[in-house]
CSV table of C-alpha atoms in Angstrom, one decimal:
chain,number,residue,atom,x,y,z
A,1,UNK,CA,11.6,-53.4,155.3
A,2,UNK,CA,8.1,-54.7,154.4
A,3,UNK,CA,5.5,-54.3,157.2
A,4,UNK,CA,3.6,-57.1,158.9
A,5,UNK,CA,1.9,-59.4,156.5
A,6,UNK,CA,-1.8,-59.1,157.2
A,7,UNK,CA,-4.5,-61.2,155.4
A,8,UNK,CA,-5.0,-60.2,151.8
A,9,UNK,CA,-8.6,-59.1,152.3
A,10,UNK,CA,-7.7,-56.9,155.3
A,11,UNK,CA,-5.0,-55.1,153.4
A,12,UNK,CA,-7.2,-54.7,150.3
A,13,UNK,CA,-10.0,-53.3,152.3
A,14,UNK,CA,-7.7,-50.9,154.2
A,15,UNK,CA,-6.3,-49.6,150.9
A,16,UNK,CA,-9.7,-49.3,149.2
A,17,UNK,CA,-11.3,-47.4,152.1
A,18,UNK,CA,-8.3,-45.3,153.1
A,19,UNK,CA,-9.3,-41.7,153.7
A,20,UNK,CA,-7.2,-38.7,154.8
A,21,UNK,CA,-10.3,-37.4,156.5
A,22,UNK,CA,-10.3,-40.2,159.1
A,23,UNK,CA,-6.7,-39.6,160.3
A,24,UNK,CA,-6.3,-38.2,163.9
A,25,UNK,CA,-5.7,-34.6,162.6
A,26,UNK,CA,-8.0,-35.0,159.6
A,27,UNK,CA,-6.8,-34.3,156.1
A,28,UNK,CA,-5.1,-30.9,157.1
A,29,UNK,CA,-5.9,-29.6,153.6
A,30,UNK,CA,-4.7,-32.6,151.6
A,31,UNK,CA,-7.3,-34.3,149.4
A,32,UNK,CA,-5.3,-36.9,147.5
A,33,UNK,CA,-2.3,-39.2,147.9
A,34,UNK,CA,0.0,-39.5,144.8
A,35,UNK,CA,2.4,-42.4,144.6
A,36,UNK,CA,5.0,-40.8,142.3
A,37,UNK,CA,7.1,-43.4,140.5
A,38,UNK,CA,10.8,-42.8,139.5
A,39,UNK,CA,12.9,-45.3,137.6
A,40,UNK,CA,15.1,-46.1,134.7
A,41,UNK,CA,13.8,-47.3,131.3
A,42,UNK,CA,12.4,-50.8,131.6
A,43,UNK,CA,12.5,-50.8,135.4
A,44,UNK,CA,8.8,-51.8,135.5
A,45,UNK,CA,7.0,-48.6,136.4
A,46,UNK,CA,4.1,-49.1,134.0
A,47,UNK,CA,3.8,-52.8,134.8
A,48,UNK,CA,3.7,-51.9,138.5
A,49,UNK,CA,0.8,-49.6,137.8
A,50,UNK,CA,-1.1,-52.2,135.9
A,51,UNK,CA,-0.4,-54.7,138.7
A,52,UNK,CA,-1.7,-52.3,141.4
A,53,UNK,CA,-4.9,-51.7,139.3
A,54,UNK,CA,-5.4,-55.4,138.8
A,55,UNK,CA,-4.9,-56.4,142.4
A,56,UNK,CA,-7.0,-53.6,143.9
A,57,UNK,CA,-9.8,-54.2,141.4
A,58,UNK,CA,-9.5,-57.9,142.1
A,59,UNK,CA,-10.3,-58.7,138.5
A,60,UNK,CA,-8.6,-59.5,135.2
A,61,UNK,CA,-5.3,-58.0,134.2
A,62,UNK,CA,-5.7,-54.9,132.0
A,63,UNK,CA,-2.9,-52.9,130.5
A,64,UNK,CA,-3.8,-49.4,131.5
A,65,UNK,CA,-0.2,-48.0,131.4
A,66,UNK,CA,1.9,-49.1,128.4
A,67,UNK,CA,4.8,-51.1,129.6
A,68,UNK,CA,7.8,-51.5,127.2
A,69,UNK,CA,11.5,-51.7,127.2
A,70,UNK,CA,11.9,-49.8,123.9
A,71,UNK,CA,13.7,-46.5,124.5
A,72,UNK,CA,11.7,-44.8,121.7
A,73,UNK,CA,8.3,-45.8,123.1
A,74,UNK,CA,8.4,-45.2,126.8
A,75,UNK,CA,6.2,-42.9,128.8
A,76,UNK,CA,6.8,-39.2,128.0
A,77,UNK,CA,4.3,-37.5,130.2
A,78,UNK,CA,3.4,-37.4,133.9
A,79,UNK,CA,0.3,-39.5,133.9
A,80,UNK,CA,-1.9,-40.3,137.0
A,81,UNK,CA,-3.9,-43.5,137.3
A,82,UNK,CA,-6.6,-43.6,140.0
A,83,UNK,CA,-6.5,-46.5,142.3
A,84,UNK,CA,-9.1,-45.3,144.7
A,85,UNK,CA,-10.9,-42.0,145.2
A,86,UNK,CA,-8.1,-41.0,147.5
A,87,UNK,CA,-5.0,-42.7,146.0
A,88,UNK,CA,-3.5,-42.3,142.5
A,89,UNK,CA,-0.3,-43.7,141.2
A,90,UNK,CA,1.8,-41.6,138.8
A,91,UNK,CA,3.8,-42.8,135.8
A,92,UNK,CA,6.6,-40.6,134.5
A,93,UNK,CA,9.2,-40.2,131.8
A,94,UNK,CA,12.1,-42.6,132.8
A,95,UNK,CA,15.3,-41.3,134.3
A,96,UNK,CA,18.2,-42.0,131.9
A,97,UNK,CA,21.0,-41.0,134.3
A,98,UNK,CA,20.6,-39.5,137.7
A,99,UNK,CA,22.4,-36.3,136.8
A,100,UNK,CA,21.4,-33.0,138.3
A,101,UNK,CA,19.8,-31.6,135.2
A,102,UNK,CA,17.9,-34.9,134.8
A,103,UNK,CA,16.7,-34.7,138.4
A,104,UNK,CA,15.5,-31.1,138.1
A,105,UNK,CA,12.3,-32.3,136.5
A,106,UNK,CA,11.8,-35.0,139.1
A,107,UNK,CA,12.2,-32.6,142.0
A,108,UNK,CA,9.8,-30.1,140.4
A,109,UNK,CA,7.2,-32.9,140.2
A,110,UNK,CA,7.8,-34.0,143.8
A,111,UNK,CA,7.4,-30.5,145.0
A,112,UNK,CA,4.0,-30.1,143.3
A,113,UNK,CA,5.3,-27.6,140.9
A,114,UNK,CA,4.4,-29.5,137.7
A,115,UNK,CA,0.9,-30.4,136.7
A,116,UNK,CA,-0.4,-33.9,136.2
A,117,UNK,CA,-1.3,-35.4,132.8
A,118,UNK,CA,1.0,-33.1,130.9
A,119,UNK,CA,4.3,-33.5,129.1
A,120,UNK,CA,7.5,-33.5,131.1
A,121,UNK,CA,10.6,-31.4,130.5
A,122,UNK,CA,14.0,-33.0,130.2
A,123,UNK,CA,16.0,-30.0,129.1
A,124,UNK,CA,15.7,-27.4,131.8
A,125,UNK,CA,17.4,-24.0,131.7
A,126,UNK,CA,17.5,-21.7,134.7
A,127,UNK,CA,15.0,-19.4,133.0
A,128,UNK,CA,12.6,-22.4,132.3
A,129,UNK,CA,12.8,-23.3,136.0
A,130,UNK,CA,12.2,-19.8,137.3
A,131,UNK,CA,9.3,-19.3,134.9
A,132,UNK,CA,7.7,-22.6,135.9
A,133,UNK,CA,8.0,-21.9,139.6
A,134,UNK,CA,6.5,-18.4,139.2
A,135,UNK,CA,3.6,-19.6,137.0
A,136,UNK,CA,2.6,-22.2,139.5
A,137,UNK,CA,1.9,-19.4,142.0
A,138,UNK,CA,-1.2,-18.5,139.9
A,139,UNK,CA,-2.8,-21.8,140.9
A,140,UNK,CA,-0.6,-23.4,143.6
A,141,UNK,CA,-1.2,-27.1,144.4
A,142,UNK,CA,-1.6,-27.6,148.2
A,143,UNK,CA,-3.8,-30.6,148.1
A,144,UNK,CA,-1.7,-33.5,146.7
A,145,UNK,CA,0.4,-35.4,149.2
A,146,UNK,CA,3.2,-37.0,147.2
A,147,UNK,CA,4.9,-40.2,148.3
A,148,UNK,CA,8.1,-40.9,146.2
A,149,UNK,CA,8.6,-44.5,145.0
A,150,UNK,CA,11.9,-45.6,143.4
A,151,UNK,CA,11.4,-48.5,141.0
A,152,UNK,CA,14.2,-50.9,140.1
A,153,UNK,CA,14.2,-54.4,138.5
A,154,UNK,CA,17.7,-55.6,139.5
A,155,UNK,CA,19.1,-55.4,136.0
A,156,UNK,CA,20.1,-51.8,136.5
A,157,UNK,CA,20.3,-51.4,140.3
A,158,UNK,CA,22.0,-48.0,139.7
A,159,UNK,CA,25.4,-49.7,140.0
A,160,UNK,CA,27.5,-46.7,139.0
A,161,UNK,CA,25.2,-44.2,140.7
A,162,UNK,CA,25.3,-45.1,144.4
A,163,UNK,CA,26.3,-41.6,145.5
A,164,UNK,CA,23.6,-40.1,143.3
A,165,UNK,CA,21.0,-42.5,144.9
A,166,UNK,CA,22.1,-41.6,148.4
A,167,UNK,CA,21.7,-37.9,147.5
A,168,UNK,CA,18.3,-38.5,145.9
A,169,UNK,CA,17.0,-40.4,149.0
A,170,UNK,CA,18.2,-37.6,151.2
A,171,UNK,CA,16.8,-34.8,149.1
A,172,UNK,CA,13.5,-36.6,148.6
A,173,UNK,CA,13.1,-36.5,152.4
A,174,UNK,CA,13.7,-32.7,152.3
A,175,UNK,CA,11.3,-32.2,149.4
A,176,UNK,CA,8.4,-34.4,150.4
A,177,UNK,CA,8.9,-35.5,154.0
A,178,UNK,CA,9.3,-39.1,152.9
A,179,UNK,CA,12.3,-41.3,152.2
A,180,UNK,CA,11.3,-43.0,148.9
A,181,UNK,CA,10.0,-46.5,149.1
A,182,UNK,CA,12.1,-48.7,146.9
A,183,UNK,CA,10.2,-51.3,144.9
A,184,UNK,CA,12.2,-54.1,143.2
A,185,UNK,CA,10.0,-55.4,140.4
A,186,UNK,CA,11.8,-58.6,139.6
A,187,UNK,CA,11.5,-60.5,142.9
A,188,UNK,CA,12.6,-63.8,141.4
A,189,UNK,CA,16.0,-62.6,140.3
A,190,UNK,CA,18.9,-64.3,141.9
A,191,UNK,CA,20.5,-61.0,142.9
A,192,UNK,CA,17.4,-59.5,144.5
A,193,UNK,CA,18.8,-59.8,148.1
A,194,UNK,CA,22.1,-58.2,147.0
A,195,UNK,CA,20.2,-55.2,145.4
A,196,UNK,CA,17.9,-54.9,148.4
A,197,UNK,CA,20.9,-54.7,150.7
A,198,UNK,CA,22.6,-52.1,148.6
A,199,UNK,CA,19.6,-49.8,148.7
A,200,UNK,CA,19.3,-50.2,152.5
A,201,UNK,CA,23.0,-49.4,152.8
A,202,UNK,CA,22.4,-46.2,150.8
A,203,UNK,CA,19.7,-45.1,153.2
A,204,UNK,CA,16.4,-46.6,152.0
A,205,UNK,CA,14.1,-47.7,154.9
A,206,UNK,CA,11.6,-49.7,152.9
A,207,UNK,CA,12.8,-52.0,150.1
A,208,UNK,CA,9.9,-54.2,148.9
A,209,UNK,CA,10.5,-56.9,146.2
A,210,UNK,CA,7.4,-57.7,144.2
A,211,UNK,CA,6.5,-60.0,141.3
A,212,UNK,CA,4.5,-57.9,138.8
A,213,UNK,CA,1.8,-59.0,136.4
A,214,UNK,CA,2.5,-58.5,132.6
A,215,UNK,CA,0.7,-59.3,129.4
A,216,UNK,CA,2.8,-62.5,129.1
A,217,UNK,CA,2.3,-63.5,132.8
A,218,UNK,CA,-1.1,-62.3,133.8
A,219,UNK,CA,-2.4,-65.3,135.8
A,220,UNK,CA,-3.4,-64.2,139.3
A,221,UNK,CA,-1.6,-65.8,142.2
A,222,UNK,CA,-1.8,-65.2,146.0
A,223,UNK,CA,1.9,-64.5,146.2
A,224,UNK,CA,1.9,-61.7,143.6
A,225,UNK,CA,-1.3,-60.2,145.0
A,226,UNK,CA,0.3,-60.2,148.5
A,227,UNK,CA,3.5,-58.4,147.1
A,228,UNK,CA,1.5,-55.6,145.6
A,229,UNK,CA,-0.8,-55.2,148.6
A,230,UNK,CA,2.2,-55.0,151.0
A,231,UNK,CA,3.7,-52.2,148.9
A,232,UNK,CA,0.4,-50.2,148.8
A,233,UNK,CA,-0.4,-50.9,152.5
A,234,UNK,CA,3.1,-49.8,153.6
A,235,UNK,CA,2.9,-46.6,151.5
A,236,UNK,CA,-0.3,-45.7,153.3
A,237,UNK,CA,1.2,-46.5,156.7
A,238,UNK,CA,3.9,-44.0,155.9
A,239,UNK,CA,1.2,-41.4,155.0
A,240,UNK,CA,-0.6,-42.1,158.3
A,241,UNK,CA,2.6,-41.6,160.2
A,242,UNK,CA,3.4,-38.4,158.3
A,243,UNK,CA,0.0,-37.0,158.9
A,244,UNK,CA,0.1,-37.9,162.7
A,245,UNK,CA,1.9,-34.6,163.1
A,246,UNK,CA,0.4,-31.2,162.5
A,247,UNK,CA,1.3,-30.0,159.0
A,248,UNK,CA,1.6,-26.4,157.6
A,249,UNK,CA,1.0,-26.9,153.9
A,250,UNK,CA,1.9,-23.3,152.9
A,251,UNK,CA,5.1,-23.2,154.9
A,252,UNK,CA,6.1,-26.6,153.6
A,253,UNK,CA,5.5,-25.5,150.0
A,254,UNK,CA,7.6,-22.4,150.5
A,255,UNK,CA,10.4,-24.5,151.8
A,256,UNK,CA,10.2,-26.8,148.8
A,257,UNK,CA,10.3,-23.7,146.5
A,258,UNK,CA,13.4,-22.5,148.3
A,259,UNK,CA,15.0,-25.9,147.9
A,260,UNK,CA,14.2,-25.9,144.1
A,261,UNK,CA,15.6,-22.4,143.6
A,262,UNK,CA,18.8,-23.2,145.3
A,263,UNK,CA,19.1,-26.5,143.5
A,264,UNK,CA,18.7,-25.0,140.1
A,265,UNK,CA,21.0,-22.1,141.0
A,266,UNK,CA,23.7,-24.6,142.0
A,267,UNK,CA,23.2,-26.6,138.8
A,268,UNK,CA,23.5,-23.4,136.7
A,269,UNK,CA,26.7,-22.3,138.5
A,270,UNK,CA,28.2,-25.8,138.1
A,271,UNK,CA,27.3,-25.7,134.4
A,272,UNK,CA,29.1,-22.4,133.9
A,273,UNK,CA,32.2,-23.6,135.8
A,274,UNK,CA,32.4,-26.7,133.6
A,275,UNK,CA,31.9,-24.6,130.4
A,276,UNK,CA,34.7,-22.2,131.6
A,277,UNK,CA,37.0,-25.2,132.2
A,278,UNK,CA,36.2,-26.6,128.8
A,279,UNK,CA,37.0,-23.3,127.1
A,280,UNK,CA,40.3,-23.0,129.1
A,281,UNK,CA,41.3,-26.5,128.0
A,282,UNK,CA,40.6,-25.6,124.3
A,283,UNK,CA,42.6,-22.4,124.6
A,284,UNK,CA,45.5,-24.3,126.3
A,285,UNK,CA,45.6,-26.8,123.4
A,286,UNK,CA,45.4,-24.1,120.8
A,287,UNK,CA,48.5,-22.3,122.3
A,288,UNK,CA,50.6,-25.4,122.0
């Protein structure tokens, strides 16, 4: 659920001046908040980034992140866009299907085991995964606090993937300490309420419908600005709550690494079982 609707200038000022240093326990070693976006092709991730930049800058709409529905021209790298000195929002290669191999890259990013502003991997092998995890120990990232954001525009609403979404929400909590915020980027759709209720039923705690700015619809309105600010404000409220407890960054990173190793091991075992079943079926047919 969206939080209390404060005046626009108060929310904007809070977001612009938000600092981890001023929290009750200080920054505890964190230096930056990353709002990590996850979503299907055309879900509105890039447009959401552009809208956040526009509203926080309180100026004209500029297309910083390329927004397109064309499968051949979507984001192919994990790219960070600075909103404030403390907050960045991160675009990513879109999720095609929420299968385990597809999600391996997502979890590696959410665990701070993949660098920003570099290409993403969509064809993990167990060796790739192990190598990546070991290489990150040369320069481990303890300073980025990642808040996962699941983006949907009601056209997809993960209709056939409800079980996968439930798993993703649960595993995100294990990986990051946060249940993903769900942002619905097509607030005016007639099935927005239905989609919102489905996400809540799957375990989401915050489902925030917004109307985003685009190159075709860039005229600033109070309603759209309010939507975007509520999303950012609530994300930072989650951060403040998370940081209200004492954190052990190194211990938490170790737990994330354990999760990733087990996750990829299970994926590899499942892959081998499926391959064995496939070969057995081929042999059975050949013996007929």
